[in-house]
């Protein structure tokens, strides 16, 4: 402790800026970790909280994924001996048409029994409305809104609220405003209650329910009720506590969560290099001090713990700052994830609060401190090894010894070989991940050598550009590889991540565009909602005939897609008129014969799956698939595997007749419309809108609009890349400022002599700038090289472990080119202050330094 | 009772003593000869009818004194456990046309369906939680079920007077097979005409609901209360049901008590 007070504290005080920069590395790493995880947790938490609050006293929920089921299922459930009360529920997310209010979650419930599970106490309005279901049920336009929603929109009882329904926009009468309670705060307060049977009509559910909420009889266990109900309703239903929906939602977000974890890990790794760099420099600079301490009797252990202690304190302060900053950025990230989830998964979500779970914050602080200490471990060990006699001598102690270089090269070679072996023989995923980790370690081991080699290679060019300044800058880099290499390594890691993400995005774009061009060839798409992934409002099949009768329409295809549970995973079922689709779309199967595949699928004798589902569930053509449905288990052979990007968890394509039979659901999500040759698409679109005006809510997208919409969603999905680029630029600035600050301090005498012999301020400035730009160039070169390897690994992970997507390797040239000015610009910005500091230093002091 | 006391007043003193002696003798005989169950059975038997029709006014008086009214027409075919009833709301305007079909069973809870004309559909009303209030009144769904004598154990708790009428006070407790929100009920049955005069329903030892029968009249040979008032003692509210245009043994057809029938306006 006394060593810390006497030695460390004065050092920190003398080097405030560098201490701040070092701490900033941890702040950055921890902030990205906290920001991304807190945002992710907040979205999951908001979803679970909405589910919980809506669930009320519900102990079990009966669902058939998101497909809904016939009303008769309710009768069966109500007869179960273990059920005290079972009530039907319909959930619909509708547009409010109120500025800035977004969507409203409408909960359709049956008031006659629902009050046993949920409280609907009114703040204003006639209590009889909720106490007396008769009044509520007799008026199908009755709606009760939460006090929060009413307050935000200055709505009161008796006023009308227009909502989008399957029959177009309809006015609803507010017959009550609910008192503030757990229920009213669900979905960010944007909650409304209406009669379940009126909701069926308004949202095109026919005679089906989305869900049954139930409570178990006293004395009967939940497990007992689950078993009884499973036997009663069959395997096509999920009977789970409300929390089960949260788990399904979480499963749906696996890919996104994985991306968040990778980003966070890289951010921390990068932070670690900034710390490592700072402590390595500190050890070098404080060699004399360490030598004196050792000469005075300090043990190696004491020296090691002095540096580890310093790193722990830095880590702690940085972590606390990182947590605070992370919570701040979490709001923006959560809003972005919320939009993404609504657009990609069709699950509307409002994240108004950021989850500050003590567990997450504690983990963040622990990770920050540990990262800092791990990063400082090697410098601390080097400090402990300092020989007191040598330490008091001056010398080129920063030069990598030939022995050390050789050792690093040998180790890198061995680990590189092991990595390649892991990759080529990767039978198991852990071996693959070990190989991936080793590849990164190899890059880190080689980075000082490569940085040195590259700096030597750069020297002639720099000298050619600016004979004096260029040579000085290059020499500075060559003479102090330790100082340079950690910054370069941090930048390299950061850029490697950006390259991988950008490459994945590029490959995904190209694959999605190919898929869209092959499969989405209708001229128009008729949808019940402006959002193509919203499936809570659907069309009746009779509309197909009405559409076909419109002049200029050649062909109409009905599409019903719905998320179902297959092998305990939520996947997408896409039910189409297979015969008609086979005539208009030519997909080349990844596995299976195209003619046979379409023939058997159209005859309802087989199923087709997407290649990502086949990969994730290890499916082969010929396997028998078992898909549980409300009307029994659909058992059919797999007749083909195709490329399909409808869903990240995978897609099962089937003939529409099978879906109608097994799911008892003939509704339609999308009509694919082909226009007669010669007819104008815009004219036909107008005719469709006119035909259904006032009858149905209809949105008609052209082929180009739909594709643009899908690409917009893809853009949002890869929005994470922009966070990576921001981190990369920040890392560049932090690392370079740190390196240059140290470089200037180290070279005060050299710079002083330069000025004394007539060196101009401009020349010194240019030297520093060139040095900074050179670090940027080295980081870019190594980062792109490692990025190329990283991209390969990331594509493998995406293929095998996340989404099952087979993406082609494509180096993201455009991103790489765009990053060059960004990183060099950041390097230059980072050099401005150190350069000014160098020219403003006192010449006398600089020469006295020695 | 008051009419009888009036007649008693018109006879002489000796006559009064004779009448009193006869009444005491009858009372003693009754108490000895009939146990509590038989009294309840007799009370139920005396209200048997082939059918019933009335127009009802339902008034809910909440704790703040606010009154809300509903009117309905009621038709019933059969009685007690073997009956079907159609209840059609006529006022206020927002509930007009809503109809309820109730099919009573002797051995289990009734089945109920509701027709909502505004969305043109019927729905089954699940009476799973029978302790919930019946459409915003102070009656619970269980209170409206026809009680079957076999589902309860009875104890004669003594004699009492309700609105001046001598009554048997009988305690009924649900048998193990009968699930009820109430721990016990105390029922007052008038001795002169076996008409129900009052019910008190208990949860543990606390009275939670009290039902009073008043304006008891003989309609076509059946002693019928024209007014029933249920008080929810926990909420402090009460609901009064007044029967008008009451008639028994009206010629109804079976097909008037079906789902198709209630869909008709």
Coordinates of C-alpha atoms in Angstrom, one line a residue, chain A residues 382-756:
Chain A
X382 CA 8.6 -7.8 -17.1
X383 CA 8.8 -5.1 -14.4
X384 CA 9.5 -7.8 -11.7
X385 CA 12.2 -9.2 -13.9
X386 CA 14.1 -5.9 -14.3
X387 CA 17.7 -6.1 -13.2
X388 CA 18.6 -3.3 -10.9
X389 CA 22.0 -2.7 -12.5
X390 CA 20.8 -2.7 -16.1
X391 CA 17.8 -0.6 -15.2
X392 CA 20.0 2.2 -14.1
X393 CA 21.8 2.1 -17.5
X394 CA 20.5 3.9 -20.6
X395 CA 19.9 1.8 -23.7
X396 CA 17.7 0.7 -26.4
X397 CA 15.5 -1.3 -24.1
X398 CA 12.5 -1.2 -26.4
X399 CA 14.1 -3.1 -29.2
X400 CA 12.8 -6.6 -29.5
X401 CA 15.6 -8.9 -28.9
X402 CA 16.4 -11.4 -31.6
X403 CA 15.7 -14.2 -29.1
X404 CA 12.3 -12.8 -28.3
X405 CA 11.4 -12.3 -31.9
X406 CA 12.5 -15.9 -32.6
X407 CA 10.4 -17.2 -29.7
X408 CA 7.4 -15.3 -30.8
X409 CA 7.8 -16.5 -34.4
X410 CA 8.2 -20.1 -33.3
X411 CA 5.2 -19.9 -31.0
X412 CA 3.2 -18.3 -33.7
X413 CA 4.2 -21.0 -36.1
X414 CA 3.3 -23.8 -33.7
X415 CA 0.0 -22.2 -32.7
X416 CA -0.8 -21.4 -36.4
X417 CA -0.3 -25.1 -37.3
X418 CA -2.5 -26.2 -34.4
X419 CA -5.1 -23.7 -35.5
X420 CA -5.0 -25.0 -39.1
X421 CA -5.3 -28.6 -37.8
X422 CA -8.3 -27.5 -35.6
X423 CA -9.9 -26.0 -38.6
X424 CA -9.4 -28.9 -41.0
X425 CA -10.3 -31.6 -38.5
X426 CA -13.1 -29.7 -36.8
X427 CA -15.4 -32.5 -36.0
X428 CA -16.6 -30.7 -32.9
X429 CA -17.5 -27.1 -32.5
X430 CA -15.3 -26.5 -29.5
X431 CA -12.2 -27.6 -31.5
X432 CA -13.3 -25.1 -34.2
X433 CA -13.6 -22.3 -31.7
X434 CA -10.2 -23.3 -30.2
X435 CA -8.8 -23.0 -33.7
X436 CA -10.4 -19.5 -34.1
X437 CA -9.0 -18.3 -30.8
X438 CA -5.5 -19.6 -31.7
X439 CA -5.7 -17.8 -35.1
X440 CA -6.3 -14.5 -33.2
X441 CA -3.4 -15.3 -30.8
X442 CA -1.1 -16.0 -33.7
X443 CA -2.0 -12.6 -35.2
X444 CA -1.3 -10.9 -31.9
X445 CA 2.0 -12.8 -31.4
X446 CA 3.1 -11.8 -34.9
X447 CA 1.9 -8.2 -34.7
X448 CA 5.2 -6.7 -33.3
X449 CA 7.3 -8.5 -35.8
X450 CA 4.9 -7.6 -38.7
X451 CA 4.6 -4.0 -37.5
X452 CA 8.4 -3.8 -37.4
X453 CA 8.8 -5.3 -40.8
X454 CA 6.1 -3.1 -42.3
X455 CA 7.6 0.0 -40.6
X456 CA 11.0 -0.9 -42.2
X457 CA 9.3 -1.3 -45.5
X458 CA 7.5 2.0 -45.1
X459 CA 10.7 3.9 -44.3
X460 CA 12.0 4.4 -47.9
X461 CA 8.6 5.6 -49.0
X462 CA 8.2 8.0 -46.0
X463 CA 11.7 9.2 -46.6
X464 CA 10.9 9.8 -50.2
X465 CA 7.8 11.8 -49.3
X466 CA 9.5 13.9 -46.6
X467 CA 13.2 13.1 -46.4
X468 CA 13.7 14.4 -42.8
X469 CA 10.4 14.1 -41.2
X470 CA 9.5 10.8 -42.9
X471 CA 12.8 9.2 -41.9
X472 CA 12.5 10.4 -38.3
X473 CA 9.0 9.1 -38.0
X474 CA 9.9 5.7 -39.4
X475 CA 12.9 5.4 -37.2
X476 CA 10.8 6.2 -34.2
X477 CA 8.4 3.4 -35.0
X478 CA 11.3 1.0 -35.8
X479 CA 13.2 1.8 -32.6
X480 CA 10.3 1.3 -30.3
X481 CA 8.3 -1.7 -31.6
X482 CA 6.8 -2.4 -28.2
X483 CA 5.3 1.1 -28.0
X484 CA 3.9 0.8 -31.5
X485 CA 2.8 -2.8 -31.7
X486 CA 0.2 -2.7 -29.0
X487 CA -1.6 0.3 -30.6
X488 CA -1.3 -1.4 -34.0
X489 CA -2.6 -4.7 -32.5
X490 CA -5.6 -2.9 -31.0
X491 CA -6.3 -1.3 -34.3
X492 CA -5.8 -4.5 -36.1
X493 CA -8.3 -6.4 -33.9
X494 CA -10.8 -3.7 -34.2
X495 CA -10.5 -3.6 -38.0
X496 CA -10.6 -7.4 -38.2
X497 CA -13.9 -7.3 -36.6
X498 CA -15.2 -4.6 -38.9
X499 CA -14.0 -6.5 -41.9
X500 CA -15.7 -9.7 -40.7
X501 CA -19.0 -8.0 -40.0
X502 CA -18.9 -6.0 -43.2
X503 CA -18.0 -9.1 -45.2
X504 CA -20.8 -11.0 -43.6
X505 CA -23.2 -8.2 -44.4
X506 CA -22.0 -8.0 -48.0
X507 CA -22.3 -11.8 -48.5
X508 CA -25.8 -11.7 -46.9
X509 CA -26.9 -8.9 -49.2
X510 CA -25.7 -10.7 -52.3
X511 CA -27.4 -13.9 -51.2
X512 CA -30.6 -12.2 -50.3
X513 CA -30.6 -10.3 -53.6
X514 CA -30.1 -13.6 -55.5
X515 CA -32.9 -15.2 -53.5
X516 CA -35.2 -12.3 -54.0
X517 CA -34.6 -12.2 -57.7
X518 CA -35.3 -16.0 -57.9
X519 CA -38.4 -16.2 -55.8
X520 CA -40.0 -12.8 -55.4
X521 CA -41.0 -12.3 -59.0
X522 CA -44.7 -11.3 -58.8
X523 CA -45.5 -7.8 -60.0
X524 CA -47.4 -6.8 -56.9
X525 CA -47.8 -8.0 -53.3
X526 CA -51.1 -7.3 -51.5
X527 CA -50.7 -7.1 -47.7
X528 CA -53.0 -6.4 -44.8
X529 CA -50.3 -4.3 -43.0
X530 CA -47.6 -1.9 -44.1
X531 CA -45.2 -4.1 -42.3
X532 CA -44.6 -7.4 -44.2
X533 CA -43.7 -9.4 -41.0
X534 CA -46.9 -8.4 -39.1
X535 CA -49.1 -11.5 -39.2
X536 CA -51.7 -10.5 -36.6
X537 CA -54.0 -9.1 -39.3
X538 CA -54.8 -11.4 -42.2
X539 CA -57.1 -11.7 -45.2
X540 CA -59.9 -14.2 -45.9
X541 CA -59.2 -16.6 -48.8
X542 CA -62.2 -15.3 -50.7
X543 CA -60.2 -12.2 -51.5
X544 CA -58.2 -14.3 -54.0
X545 CA -61.3 -14.6 -56.3
X546 CA -62.0 -10.8 -56.0
X547 CA -58.4 -10.1 -56.9
X548 CA -58.4 -12.5 -59.8
X549 CA -61.5 -10.8 -61.2
X550 CA -59.7 -7.4 -61.4
X551 CA -58.8 -6.6 -65.1
X552 CA -55.1 -6.8 -65.7
X553 CA -54.4 -9.6 -63.2
X554 CA -53.1 -12.8 -64.7
X555 CA -52.4 -14.9 -61.6
X556 CA -53.0 -14.7 -57.8
X557 CA -51.1 -16.8 -55.3
X558 CA -52.1 -17.1 -51.7
X559 CA -49.3 -17.1 -49.1
X560 CA -49.8 -17.9 -45.4
X561 CA -46.7 -17.8 -43.2
X562 CA -46.6 -18.4 -39.5
X563 CA -44.1 -19.2 -36.9
X564 CA -44.5 -22.7 -35.4
X565 CA -42.5 -24.7 -33.0
X566 CA -40.5 -27.5 -34.7
X567 CA -38.2 -29.6 -32.5
X568 CA -38.7 -27.0 -29.7
X569 CA -37.4 -24.2 -32.0
X570 CA -39.6 -21.5 -33.4
X571 CA -39.4 -21.8 -37.2
X572 CA -41.4 -20.3 -40.1
X573 CA -43.9 -22.3 -42.0
X574 CA -44.6 -20.8 -45.5
X575 CA -47.7 -22.3 -47.0
X576 CA -48.2 -21.6 -50.7
X577 CA -50.1 -23.0 -53.6
X578 CA -47.1 -25.1 -54.6
X579 CA -48.3 -26.0 -58.1
X580 CA -48.8 -22.4 -59.1
X581 CA -45.6 -21.3 -57.4
X582 CA -43.6 -24.0 -59.3
X583 CA -44.9 -22.6 -62.5
X584 CA -43.7 -19.1 -61.7
X585 CA -40.6 -19.6 -59.6
X586 CA -37.6 -21.8 -60.4
X587 CA -35.6 -22.5 -57.4
X588 CA -32.6 -24.8 -57.8
X589 CA -32.5 -27.0 -54.7
X590 CA -29.4 -27.3 -52.7
X591 CA -30.4 -30.9 -52.3
X592 CA -33.1 -32.9 -54.2
X593 CA -34.4 -33.1 -57.7
X594 CA -36.2 -29.9 -58.7
X595 CA -39.1 -31.5 -60.7
X596 CA -39.6 -34.2 -58.2
X597 CA -39.4 -31.8 -55.3
X598 CA -42.2 -29.5 -56.7
X599 CA -44.3 -32.4 -57.8
X600 CA -44.4 -34.1 -54.5
X601 CA -44.7 -30.9 -52.5
X602 CA -47.7 -29.8 -54.7
X603 CA -49.3 -33.2 -54.2
X604 CA -49.0 -32.6 -50.4
X605 CA -46.7 -35.6 -50.3
X606 CA -43.6 -33.9 -49.0
X607 CA -42.1 -30.9 -47.4
X608 CA -39.3 -28.5 -48.5
X609 CA -37.0 -26.8 -46.0
X610 CA -34.6 -24.0 -46.2
X611 CA -30.9 -24.8 -46.2
X612 CA -30.4 -23.0 -42.9
X613 CA -33.0 -25.2 -41.2
X614 CA -31.5 -28.3 -42.7
X615 CA -28.1 -27.2 -41.4
X616 CA -29.3 -26.3 -37.9
X617 CA -31.4 -29.4 -37.5
X618 CA -29.2 -31.8 -39.5
X619 CA -31.9 -32.7 -42.0
X620 CA -31.4 -34.6 -45.3
X621 CA -33.7 -35.3 -48.2
X622 CA -35.6 -38.4 -47.4
X623 CA -35.9 -37.8 -43.7
X624 CA -39.4 -37.8 -42.3
X625 CA -40.3 -34.5 -40.7
X626 CA -42.8 -34.3 -37.8
X627 CA -44.4 -30.9 -37.5
X628 CA -46.9 -30.7 -34.6
X629 CA -50.1 -28.9 -35.5
X630 CA -53.4 -28.2 -33.8
X631 CA -55.0 -30.9 -35.9
X632 CA -52.3 -33.5 -35.3
X633 CA -48.7 -34.2 -36.2
X634 CA -47.9 -33.5 -39.8
X635 CA -45.6 -36.4 -40.9
X636 CA -44.1 -36.1 -44.3
X637 CA -40.8 -36.8 -46.1
X638 CA -38.4 -34.0 -46.8
X639 CA -38.3 -33.8 -50.6
X640 CA -36.0 -30.8 -51.2
X641 CA -33.7 -28.3 -49.5
X642 CA -33.7 -24.8 -51.0
X643 CA -32.1 -21.5 -50.3
X644 CA -34.6 -19.4 -48.4
X645 CA -34.2 -16.3 -46.3
X646 CA -37.7 -16.0 -44.9
X647 CA -36.5 -16.7 -41.3
X648 CA -33.3 -16.9 -39.4
X649 CA -34.3 -20.0 -37.6
X650 CA -35.3 -21.7 -40.8
X651 CA -38.3 -22.2 -43.1
X652 CA -40.6 -25.2 -43.8
X653 CA -42.3 -24.8 -47.2
X654 CA -45.5 -26.7 -47.8
X655 CA -48.6 -26.8 -49.9
X656 CA -51.4 -24.6 -48.7
X657 CA -53.8 -27.5 -48.5
X658 CA -51.7 -29.0 -45.8
X659 CA -51.7 -25.9 -43.7
X660 CA -55.4 -25.5 -44.0
X661 CA -55.9 -29.1 -43.0
X662 CA -53.5 -29.3 -40.1
X663 CA -53.8 -25.8 -38.8
X664 CA -57.4 -25.4 -39.5
X665 CA -56.6 -21.9 -40.9
X666 CA -57.4 -20.7 -44.4
X667 CA -56.4 -17.1 -43.9
X668 CA -53.9 -15.4 -46.1
X669 CA -50.9 -13.1 -45.2
X670 CA -49.9 -12.1 -48.6
X671 CA -51.3 -12.3 -52.1
X672 CA -48.7 -12.6 -54.8
X673 CA -50.2 -10.9 -57.9
X674 CA -48.9 -11.4 -61.5
X675 CA -50.0 -8.8 -64.0
X676 CA -51.2 -9.6 -67.5
X677 CA -48.6 -8.9 -70.2
X678 CA -49.1 -5.4 -71.4
X679 CA -51.0 -4.2 -68.3
X680 CA -49.5 -1.3 -66.4
X681 CA -48.5 -2.3 -62.8
X682 CA -49.4 1.1 -61.5
X683 CA -52.9 0.9 -63.1
X684 CA -53.5 -2.6 -61.6
X685 CA -52.3 -1.4 -58.2
X686 CA -54.8 1.5 -58.3
X687 CA -57.6 -0.9 -59.3
X688 CA -56.8 -3.2 -56.4
X689 CA -56.9 -0.3 -54.0
X690 CA -60.2 1.0 -55.5
X691 CA -61.8 -2.5 -55.3
X692 CA -61.2 -2.9 -51.6
X693 CA -61.5 0.8 -50.5
X694 CA -63.7 1.0 -47.5
X695 CA -64.0 -2.8 -47.1
X696 CA -60.6 -3.9 -46.2
X697 CA -57.3 -2.5 -45.1
X698 CA -55.1 -3.2 -48.1
X699 CA -51.5 -2.3 -48.9
X700 CA -50.1 -3.0 -52.3
X701 CA -46.4 -3.0 -52.9
X702 CA -44.7 -3.3 -56.2
X703 CA -41.9 -5.8 -56.7
X704 CA -39.3 -3.1 -56.4
X705 CA -40.9 -1.7 -53.2
X706 CA -41.0 -5.1 -51.5
X707 CA -37.4 -5.8 -52.4
X708 CA -36.3 -2.4 -51.1
X709 CA -38.3 -3.1 -47.9
X710 CA -36.5 -6.4 -47.4
X711 CA -33.1 -4.7 -48.0
X712 CA -34.0 -2.0 -45.6
X713 CA -34.6 -4.6 -42.9
X714 CA -31.3 -6.2 -43.8
X715 CA -29.7 -2.8 -43.4
X716 CA -31.1 -2.5 -39.9
X717 CA -29.9 -6.0 -39.1
X718 CA -26.4 -5.1 -40.0
X719 CA -26.7 -1.8 -38.2
X720 CA -24.4 -3.4 -35.6
X721 CA -21.6 -3.0 -38.0
X722 CA -21.8 0.8 -37.6
X723 CA -21.2 0.4 -33.9
X724 CA -18.1 -1.7 -34.7
X725 CA -16.8 1.0 -37.1
X726 CA -17.4 3.7 -34.4
X727 CA -15.5 1.5 -31.9
X728 CA -12.7 1.0 -34.4
X729 CA -12.3 4.7 -35.0
X730 CA -12.3 5.4 -31.3
X731 CA -9.7 2.7 -30.7
X732 CA -7.6 4.3 -33.4
X733 CA -7.8 7.7 -31.8
X734 CA -7.2 6.4 -28.3
X735 CA -4.4 4.1 -29.2
X736 CA -2.6 6.6 -31.4
X737 CA -2.9 9.4 -28.9
X738 CA -1.5 7.1 -26.3
X739 CA 1.4 6.0 -28.4
X740 CA 2.3 9.4 -29.6
X741 CA 2.1 11.0 -26.2
X742 CA 4.6 8.4 -24.9
X743 CA 6.6 8.8 -28.1
X744 CA 7.0 12.5 -27.5
X745 CA 7.9 12.1 -23.9
X746 CA 10.5 9.5 -24.8
X747 CA 11.9 11.7 -27.5
X748 CA 12.0 15.0 -25.7
X749 CA 15.7 15.2 -25.9
X750 CA 15.8 14.2 -29.6
X751 CA 13.1 16.7 -30.4
X752 CA 14.9 19.3 -28.3
X753 CA 18.1 18.7 -30.2
X754 CA 16.3 18.9 -33.5
X755 CA 14.9 22.3 -32.5
X756 CA 18.3 23.4 -31.2

